[in-house]
PDB file of C-alpha atoms in Angstrom:
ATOM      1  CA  UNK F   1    -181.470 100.282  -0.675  1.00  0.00           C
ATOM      2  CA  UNK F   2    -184.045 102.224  -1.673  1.00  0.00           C
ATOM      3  CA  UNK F   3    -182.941 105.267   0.901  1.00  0.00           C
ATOM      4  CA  UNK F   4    -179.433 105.186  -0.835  1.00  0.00           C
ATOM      5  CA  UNK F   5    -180.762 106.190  -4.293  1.00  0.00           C
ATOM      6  CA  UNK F   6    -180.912 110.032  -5.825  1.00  0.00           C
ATOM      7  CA  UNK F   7    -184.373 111.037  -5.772  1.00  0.00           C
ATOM      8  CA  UNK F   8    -184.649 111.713  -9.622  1.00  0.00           C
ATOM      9  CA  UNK F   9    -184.854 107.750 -10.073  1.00  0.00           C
ATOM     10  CA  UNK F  10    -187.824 105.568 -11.257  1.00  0.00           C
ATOM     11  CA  UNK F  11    -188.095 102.450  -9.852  1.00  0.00           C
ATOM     12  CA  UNK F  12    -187.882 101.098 -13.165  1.00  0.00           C
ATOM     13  CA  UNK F  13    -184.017 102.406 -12.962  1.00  0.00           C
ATOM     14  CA  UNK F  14    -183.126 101.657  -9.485  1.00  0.00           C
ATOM     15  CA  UNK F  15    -184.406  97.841 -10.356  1.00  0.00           C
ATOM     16  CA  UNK F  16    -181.584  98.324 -13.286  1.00  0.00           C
ATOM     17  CA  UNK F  17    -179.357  99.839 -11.000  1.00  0.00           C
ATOM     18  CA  UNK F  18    -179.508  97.027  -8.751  1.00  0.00           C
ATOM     19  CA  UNK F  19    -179.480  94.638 -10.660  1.00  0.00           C
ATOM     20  CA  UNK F  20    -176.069  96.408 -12.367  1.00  0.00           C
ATOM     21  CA  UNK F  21    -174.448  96.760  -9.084  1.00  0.00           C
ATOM     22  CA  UNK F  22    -174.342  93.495  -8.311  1.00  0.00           C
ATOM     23  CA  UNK F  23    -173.376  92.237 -11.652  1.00  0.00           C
ATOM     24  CA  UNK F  24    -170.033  94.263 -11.290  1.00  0.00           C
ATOM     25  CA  UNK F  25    -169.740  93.127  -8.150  1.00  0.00           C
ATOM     26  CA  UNK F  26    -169.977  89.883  -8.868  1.00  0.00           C
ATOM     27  CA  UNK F  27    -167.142  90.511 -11.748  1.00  0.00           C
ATOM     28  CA  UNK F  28    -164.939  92.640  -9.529  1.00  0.00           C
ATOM     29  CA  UNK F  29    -165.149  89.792  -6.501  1.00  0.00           C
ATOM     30  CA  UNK F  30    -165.021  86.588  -9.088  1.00  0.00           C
ATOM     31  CA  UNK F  31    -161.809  88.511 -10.783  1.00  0.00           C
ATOM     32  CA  UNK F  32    -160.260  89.329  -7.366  1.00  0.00           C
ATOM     33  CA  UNK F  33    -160.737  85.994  -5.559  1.00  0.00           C
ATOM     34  CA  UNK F  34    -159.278  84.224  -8.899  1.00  0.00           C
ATOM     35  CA  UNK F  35    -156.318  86.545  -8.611  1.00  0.00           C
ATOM     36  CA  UNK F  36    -155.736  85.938  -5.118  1.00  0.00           C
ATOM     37  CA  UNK F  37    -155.808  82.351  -5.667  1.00  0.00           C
ATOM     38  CA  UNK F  38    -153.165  83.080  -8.098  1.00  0.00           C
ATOM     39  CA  UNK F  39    -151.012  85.299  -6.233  1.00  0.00           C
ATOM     40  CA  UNK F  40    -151.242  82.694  -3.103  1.00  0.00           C
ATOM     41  CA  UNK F  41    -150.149  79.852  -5.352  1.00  0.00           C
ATOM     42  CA  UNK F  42    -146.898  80.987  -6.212  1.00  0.00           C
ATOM     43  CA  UNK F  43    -146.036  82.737  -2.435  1.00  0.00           C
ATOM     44  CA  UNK F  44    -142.457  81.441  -1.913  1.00  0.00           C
ATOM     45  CA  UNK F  45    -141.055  83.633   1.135  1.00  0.00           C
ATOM     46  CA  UNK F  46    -142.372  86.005   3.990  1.00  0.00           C
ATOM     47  CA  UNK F  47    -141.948  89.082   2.053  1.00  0.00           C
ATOM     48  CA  UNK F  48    -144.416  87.989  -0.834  1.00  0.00           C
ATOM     49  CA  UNK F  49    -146.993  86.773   1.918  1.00  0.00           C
ATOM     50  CA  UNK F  50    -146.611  91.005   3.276  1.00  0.00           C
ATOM     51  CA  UNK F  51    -146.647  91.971  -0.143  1.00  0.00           C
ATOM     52  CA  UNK F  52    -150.013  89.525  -0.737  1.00  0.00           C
ATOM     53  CA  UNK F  53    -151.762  91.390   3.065  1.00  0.00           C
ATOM     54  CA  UNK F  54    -150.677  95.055   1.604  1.00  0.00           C
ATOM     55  CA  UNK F  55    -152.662  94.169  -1.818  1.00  0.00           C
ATOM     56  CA  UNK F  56    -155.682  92.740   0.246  1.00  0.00           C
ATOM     57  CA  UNK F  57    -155.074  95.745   2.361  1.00  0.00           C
ATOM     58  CA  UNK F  58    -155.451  98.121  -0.807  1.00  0.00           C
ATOM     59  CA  UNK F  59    -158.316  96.081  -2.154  1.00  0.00           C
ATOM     60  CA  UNK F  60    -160.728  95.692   0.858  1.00  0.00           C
ATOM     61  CA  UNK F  61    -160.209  99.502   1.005  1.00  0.00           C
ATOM     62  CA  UNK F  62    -161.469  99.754  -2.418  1.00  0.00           C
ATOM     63  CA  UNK F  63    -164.265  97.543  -2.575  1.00  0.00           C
ATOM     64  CA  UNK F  64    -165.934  98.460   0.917  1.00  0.00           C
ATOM     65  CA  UNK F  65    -166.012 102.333  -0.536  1.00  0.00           C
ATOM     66  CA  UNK F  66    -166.977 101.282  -3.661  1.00  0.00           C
ATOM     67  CA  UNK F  67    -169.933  99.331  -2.939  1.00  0.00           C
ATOM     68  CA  UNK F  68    -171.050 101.551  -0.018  1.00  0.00           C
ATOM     69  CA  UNK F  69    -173.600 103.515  -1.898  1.00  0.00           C
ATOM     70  CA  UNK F  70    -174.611 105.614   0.924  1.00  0.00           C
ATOM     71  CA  UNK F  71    -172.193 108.401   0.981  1.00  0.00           C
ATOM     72  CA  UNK F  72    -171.850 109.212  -2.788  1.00  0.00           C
ATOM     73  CA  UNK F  73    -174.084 109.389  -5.890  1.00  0.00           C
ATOM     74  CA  UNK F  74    -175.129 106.453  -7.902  1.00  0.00           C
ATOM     75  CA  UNK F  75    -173.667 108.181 -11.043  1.00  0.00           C
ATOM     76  CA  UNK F  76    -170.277 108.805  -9.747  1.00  0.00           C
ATOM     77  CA  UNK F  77    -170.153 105.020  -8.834  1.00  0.00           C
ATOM     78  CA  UNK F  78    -171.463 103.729 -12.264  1.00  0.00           C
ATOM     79  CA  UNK F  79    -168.924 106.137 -13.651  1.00  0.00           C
ATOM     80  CA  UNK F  80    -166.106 103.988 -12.043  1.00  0.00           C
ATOM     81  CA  UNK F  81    -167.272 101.275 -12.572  1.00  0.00           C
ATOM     82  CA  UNK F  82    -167.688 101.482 -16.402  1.00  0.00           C
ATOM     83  CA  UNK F  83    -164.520 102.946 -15.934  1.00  0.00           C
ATOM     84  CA  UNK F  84    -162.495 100.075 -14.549  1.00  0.00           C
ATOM     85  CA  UNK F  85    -164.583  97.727 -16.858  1.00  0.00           C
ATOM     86  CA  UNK F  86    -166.594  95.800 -14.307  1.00  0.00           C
ATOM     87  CA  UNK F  87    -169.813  97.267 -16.025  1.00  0.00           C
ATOM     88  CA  UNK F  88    -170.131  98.798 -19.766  1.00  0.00           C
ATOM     89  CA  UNK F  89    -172.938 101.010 -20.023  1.00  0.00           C
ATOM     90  CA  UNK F  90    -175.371  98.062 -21.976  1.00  0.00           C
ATOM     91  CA  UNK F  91    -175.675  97.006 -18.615  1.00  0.00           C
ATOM     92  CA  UNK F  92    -177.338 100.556 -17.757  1.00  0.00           C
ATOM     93  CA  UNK F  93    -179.705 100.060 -20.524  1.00  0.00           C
ATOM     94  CA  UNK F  94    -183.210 101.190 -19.665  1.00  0.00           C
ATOM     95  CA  UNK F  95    -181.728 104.035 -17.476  1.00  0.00           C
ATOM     96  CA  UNK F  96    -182.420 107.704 -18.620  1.00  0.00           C
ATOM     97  CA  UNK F  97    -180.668 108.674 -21.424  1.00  0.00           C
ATOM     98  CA  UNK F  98    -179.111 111.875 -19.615  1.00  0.00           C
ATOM     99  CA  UNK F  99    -177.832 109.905 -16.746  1.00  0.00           C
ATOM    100  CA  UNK F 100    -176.109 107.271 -19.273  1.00  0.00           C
ATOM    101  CA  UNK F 101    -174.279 110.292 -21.484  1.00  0.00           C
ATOM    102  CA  UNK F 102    -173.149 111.680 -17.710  1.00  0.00           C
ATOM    103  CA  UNK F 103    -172.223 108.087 -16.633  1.00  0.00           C
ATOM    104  CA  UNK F 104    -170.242 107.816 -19.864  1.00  0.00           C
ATOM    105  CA  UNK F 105    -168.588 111.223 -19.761  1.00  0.00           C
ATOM    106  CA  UNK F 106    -167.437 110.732 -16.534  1.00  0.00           C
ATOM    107  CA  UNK F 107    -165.930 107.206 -17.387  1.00  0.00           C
ATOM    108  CA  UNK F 108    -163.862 109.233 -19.557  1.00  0.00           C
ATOM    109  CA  UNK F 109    -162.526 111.476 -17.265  1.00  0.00           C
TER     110      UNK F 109
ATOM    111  CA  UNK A   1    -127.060  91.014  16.094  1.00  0.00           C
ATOM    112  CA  UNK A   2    -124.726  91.388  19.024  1.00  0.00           C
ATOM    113  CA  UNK A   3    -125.899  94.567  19.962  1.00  0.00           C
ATOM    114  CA  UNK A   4    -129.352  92.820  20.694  1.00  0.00           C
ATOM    115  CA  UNK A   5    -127.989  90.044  22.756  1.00  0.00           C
ATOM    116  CA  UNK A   6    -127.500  90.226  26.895  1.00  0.00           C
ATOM    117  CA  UNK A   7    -124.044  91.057  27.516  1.00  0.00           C
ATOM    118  CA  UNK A   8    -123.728  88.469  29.856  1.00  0.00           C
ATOM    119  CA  UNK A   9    -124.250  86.091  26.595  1.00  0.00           C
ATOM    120  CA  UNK A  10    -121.173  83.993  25.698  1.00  0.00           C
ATOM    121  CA  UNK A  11    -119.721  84.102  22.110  1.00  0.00           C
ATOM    122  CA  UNK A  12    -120.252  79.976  21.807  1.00  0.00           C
ATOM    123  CA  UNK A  13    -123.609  80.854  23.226  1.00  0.00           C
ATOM    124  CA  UNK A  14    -124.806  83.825  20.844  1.00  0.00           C
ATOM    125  CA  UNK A  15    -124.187  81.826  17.756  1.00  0.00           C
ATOM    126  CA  UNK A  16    -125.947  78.701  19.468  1.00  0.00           C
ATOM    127  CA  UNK A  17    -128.969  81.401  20.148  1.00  0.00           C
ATOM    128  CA  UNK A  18    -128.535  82.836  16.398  1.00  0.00           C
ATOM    129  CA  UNK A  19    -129.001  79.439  15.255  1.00  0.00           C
ATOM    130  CA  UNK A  20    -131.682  78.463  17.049  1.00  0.00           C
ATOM    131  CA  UNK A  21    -133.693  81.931  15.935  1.00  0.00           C
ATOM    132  CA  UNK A  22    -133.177  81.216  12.359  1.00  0.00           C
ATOM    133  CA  UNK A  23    -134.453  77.598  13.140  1.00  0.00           C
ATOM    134  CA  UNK A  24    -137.781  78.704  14.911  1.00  0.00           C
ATOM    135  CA  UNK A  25    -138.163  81.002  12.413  1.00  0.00           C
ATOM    136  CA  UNK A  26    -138.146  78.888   9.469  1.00  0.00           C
ATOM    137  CA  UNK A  27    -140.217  76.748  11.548  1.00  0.00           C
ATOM    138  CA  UNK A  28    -142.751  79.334  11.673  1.00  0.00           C
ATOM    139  CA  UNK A  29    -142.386  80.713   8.288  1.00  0.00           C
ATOM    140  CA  UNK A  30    -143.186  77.494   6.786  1.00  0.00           C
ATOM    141  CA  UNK A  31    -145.610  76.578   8.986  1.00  0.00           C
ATOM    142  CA  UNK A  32    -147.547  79.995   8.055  1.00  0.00           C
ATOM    143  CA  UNK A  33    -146.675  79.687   4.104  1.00  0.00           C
ATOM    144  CA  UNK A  34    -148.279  76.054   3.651  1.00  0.00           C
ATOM    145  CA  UNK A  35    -151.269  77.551   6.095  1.00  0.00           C
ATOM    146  CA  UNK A  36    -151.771  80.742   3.942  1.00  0.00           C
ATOM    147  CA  UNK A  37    -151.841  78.197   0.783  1.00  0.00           C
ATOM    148  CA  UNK A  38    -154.747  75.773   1.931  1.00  0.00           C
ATOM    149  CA  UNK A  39    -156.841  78.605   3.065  1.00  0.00           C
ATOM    150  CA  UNK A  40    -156.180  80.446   0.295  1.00  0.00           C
ATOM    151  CA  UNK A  41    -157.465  77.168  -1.926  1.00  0.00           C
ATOM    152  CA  UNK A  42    -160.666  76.790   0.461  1.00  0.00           C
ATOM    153  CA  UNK A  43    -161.576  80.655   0.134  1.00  0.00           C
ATOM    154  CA  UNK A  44    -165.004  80.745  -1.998  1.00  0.00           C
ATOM    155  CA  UNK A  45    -166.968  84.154  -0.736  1.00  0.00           C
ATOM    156  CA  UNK A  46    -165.659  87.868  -0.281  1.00  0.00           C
ATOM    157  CA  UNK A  47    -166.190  87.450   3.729  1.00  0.00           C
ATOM    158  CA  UNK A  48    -163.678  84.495   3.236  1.00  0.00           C
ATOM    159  CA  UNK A  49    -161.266  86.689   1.878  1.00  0.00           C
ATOM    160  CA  UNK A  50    -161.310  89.807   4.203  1.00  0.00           C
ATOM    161  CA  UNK A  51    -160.959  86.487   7.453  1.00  0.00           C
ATOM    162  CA  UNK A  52    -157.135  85.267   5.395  1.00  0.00           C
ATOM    163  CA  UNK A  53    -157.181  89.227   5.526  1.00  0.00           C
ATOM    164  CA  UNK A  54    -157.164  89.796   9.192  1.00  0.00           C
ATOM    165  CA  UNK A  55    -155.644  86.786  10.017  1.00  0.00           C
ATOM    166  CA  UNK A  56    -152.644  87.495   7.884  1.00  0.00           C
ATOM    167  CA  UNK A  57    -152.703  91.264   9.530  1.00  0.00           C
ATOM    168  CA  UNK A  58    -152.437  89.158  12.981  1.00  0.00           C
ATOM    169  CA  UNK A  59    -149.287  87.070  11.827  1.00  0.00           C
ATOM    170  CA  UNK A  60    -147.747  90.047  10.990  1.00  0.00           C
ATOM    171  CA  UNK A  61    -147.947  91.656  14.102  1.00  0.00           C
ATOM    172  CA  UNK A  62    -146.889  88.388  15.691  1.00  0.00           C
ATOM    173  CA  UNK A  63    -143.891  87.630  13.602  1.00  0.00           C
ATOM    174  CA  UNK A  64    -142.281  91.287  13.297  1.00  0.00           C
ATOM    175  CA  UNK A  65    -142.886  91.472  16.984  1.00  0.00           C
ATOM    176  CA  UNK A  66    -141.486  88.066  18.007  1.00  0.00           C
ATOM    177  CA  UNK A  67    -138.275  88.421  15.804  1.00  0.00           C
ATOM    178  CA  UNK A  68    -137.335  91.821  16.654  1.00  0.00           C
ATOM    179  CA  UNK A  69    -134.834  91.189  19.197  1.00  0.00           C
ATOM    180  CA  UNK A  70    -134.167  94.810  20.122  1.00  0.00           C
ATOM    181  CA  UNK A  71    -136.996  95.579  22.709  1.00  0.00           C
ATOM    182  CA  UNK A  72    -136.702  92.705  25.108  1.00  0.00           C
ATOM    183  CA  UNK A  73    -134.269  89.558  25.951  1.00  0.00           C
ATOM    184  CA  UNK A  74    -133.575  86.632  24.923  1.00  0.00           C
ATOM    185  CA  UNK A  75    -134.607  84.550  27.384  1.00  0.00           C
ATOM    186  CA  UNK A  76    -138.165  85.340  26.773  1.00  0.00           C
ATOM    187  CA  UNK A  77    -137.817  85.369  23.233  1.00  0.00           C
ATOM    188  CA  UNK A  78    -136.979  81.768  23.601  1.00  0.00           C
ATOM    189  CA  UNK A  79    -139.427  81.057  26.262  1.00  0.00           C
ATOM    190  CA  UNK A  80    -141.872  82.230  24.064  1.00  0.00           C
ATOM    191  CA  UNK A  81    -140.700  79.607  20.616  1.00  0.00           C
ATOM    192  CA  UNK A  82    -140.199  76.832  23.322  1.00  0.00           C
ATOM    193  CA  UNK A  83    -143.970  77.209  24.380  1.00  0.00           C
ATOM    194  CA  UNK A  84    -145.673  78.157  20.514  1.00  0.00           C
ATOM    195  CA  UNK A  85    -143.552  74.422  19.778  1.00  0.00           C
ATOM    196  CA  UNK A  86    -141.044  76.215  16.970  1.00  0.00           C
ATOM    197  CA  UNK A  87    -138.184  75.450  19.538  1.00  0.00           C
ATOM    198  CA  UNK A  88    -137.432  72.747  21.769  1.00  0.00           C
ATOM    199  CA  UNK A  89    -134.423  72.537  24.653  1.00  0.00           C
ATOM    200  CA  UNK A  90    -131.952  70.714  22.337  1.00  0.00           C
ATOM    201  CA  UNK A  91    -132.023  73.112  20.248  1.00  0.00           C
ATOM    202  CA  UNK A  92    -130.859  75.220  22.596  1.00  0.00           C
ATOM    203  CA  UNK A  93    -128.066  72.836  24.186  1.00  0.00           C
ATOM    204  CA  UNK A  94    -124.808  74.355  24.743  1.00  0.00           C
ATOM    205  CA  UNK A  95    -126.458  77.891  26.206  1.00  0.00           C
ATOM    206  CA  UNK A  96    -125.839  77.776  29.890  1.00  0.00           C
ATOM    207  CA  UNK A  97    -127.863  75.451  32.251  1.00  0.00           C
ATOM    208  CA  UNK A  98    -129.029  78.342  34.672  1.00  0.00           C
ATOM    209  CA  UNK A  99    -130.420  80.458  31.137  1.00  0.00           C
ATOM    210  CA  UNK A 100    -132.224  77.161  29.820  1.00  0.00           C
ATOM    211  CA  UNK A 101    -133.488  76.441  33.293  1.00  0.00           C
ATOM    212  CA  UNK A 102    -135.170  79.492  32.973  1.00  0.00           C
ATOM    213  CA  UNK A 103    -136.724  79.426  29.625  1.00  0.00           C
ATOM    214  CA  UNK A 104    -137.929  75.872  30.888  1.00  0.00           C
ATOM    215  CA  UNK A 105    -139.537  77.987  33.335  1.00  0.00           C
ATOM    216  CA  UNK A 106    -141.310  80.514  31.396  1.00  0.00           C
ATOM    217  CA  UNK A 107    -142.172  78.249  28.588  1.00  0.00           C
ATOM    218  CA  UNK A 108    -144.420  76.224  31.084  1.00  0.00           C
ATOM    219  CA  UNK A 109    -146.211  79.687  32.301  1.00  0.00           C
TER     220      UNK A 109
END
């Protein structure tokens, strides 16, 4: 893990970092396996089955990028995060105040 | 459809062999929905999810292969629902002897 973070970050804030990423990823997987559920529930023909692979298609996509830390920087992934509402930035709190207004600028965006 | 069958297909037999490919596949599509639906119920973790992932990519593959008539013949076709158990002979009955001879053939390779 520890290779994957900027170099500008404590180890106080890369425990809170951690600890952040996998508290939206537990949201983001909880949310998505519920929907799933959902959407399999209600699959009457072959066409909403397809439709049901293309989504999971779209989503794996997503989430292995996401939460692949390696090729990006951890402020551009809290930014998205925030962003789509997995995280809000009290989760971030004991982070650097520069990195949060960045973080939260970028969720903007 | 009667561009895809053999020409040396009878009229009485291409509706017997149009029949019999809706029947197989509504075999199979059912077979997969009510699948899809109890491993869909079952899935708990992420890893779970991305297996009904590639599995349904498989299926896919399988079925628009399988019930795409154009690239190869109907005799195989049939061989090939005869042996996966979404056909059986009689529902074949009225298609020449010497034709279901041979799917009886290829069903058993």
């Amino acid at each position: 893990m520890m290779q994957m973070m900027d170099s500008t970050w404590s180890s106080t804030e890369e425990v809170i970092a951690l600890a952040a990423f996998e508290k939206a990823f537990e949201r983001e997987r909880n949310a998505l396996l519920a929907e799933v559920r959902e959407r399999a529930r209600v699959i009457v023909e072959l066409d909403d089955l397809w439709r049901l692979h293309d989504f999971l298609s779209a989503r794996r996509h997503d989430i292995d990028g996401k939460y692949d830390y390696r090729d990006t920087t951890l402020i551009f992934v809290f930014a998205q995060l925030v962003k789509e509402g997995w995280l809000d930035l009290n989760d971030l709190q004991g982070i650097e105040p520069s990195k949060l207004t960045k973080i939260s600028v970028l969720a903007r965006m």
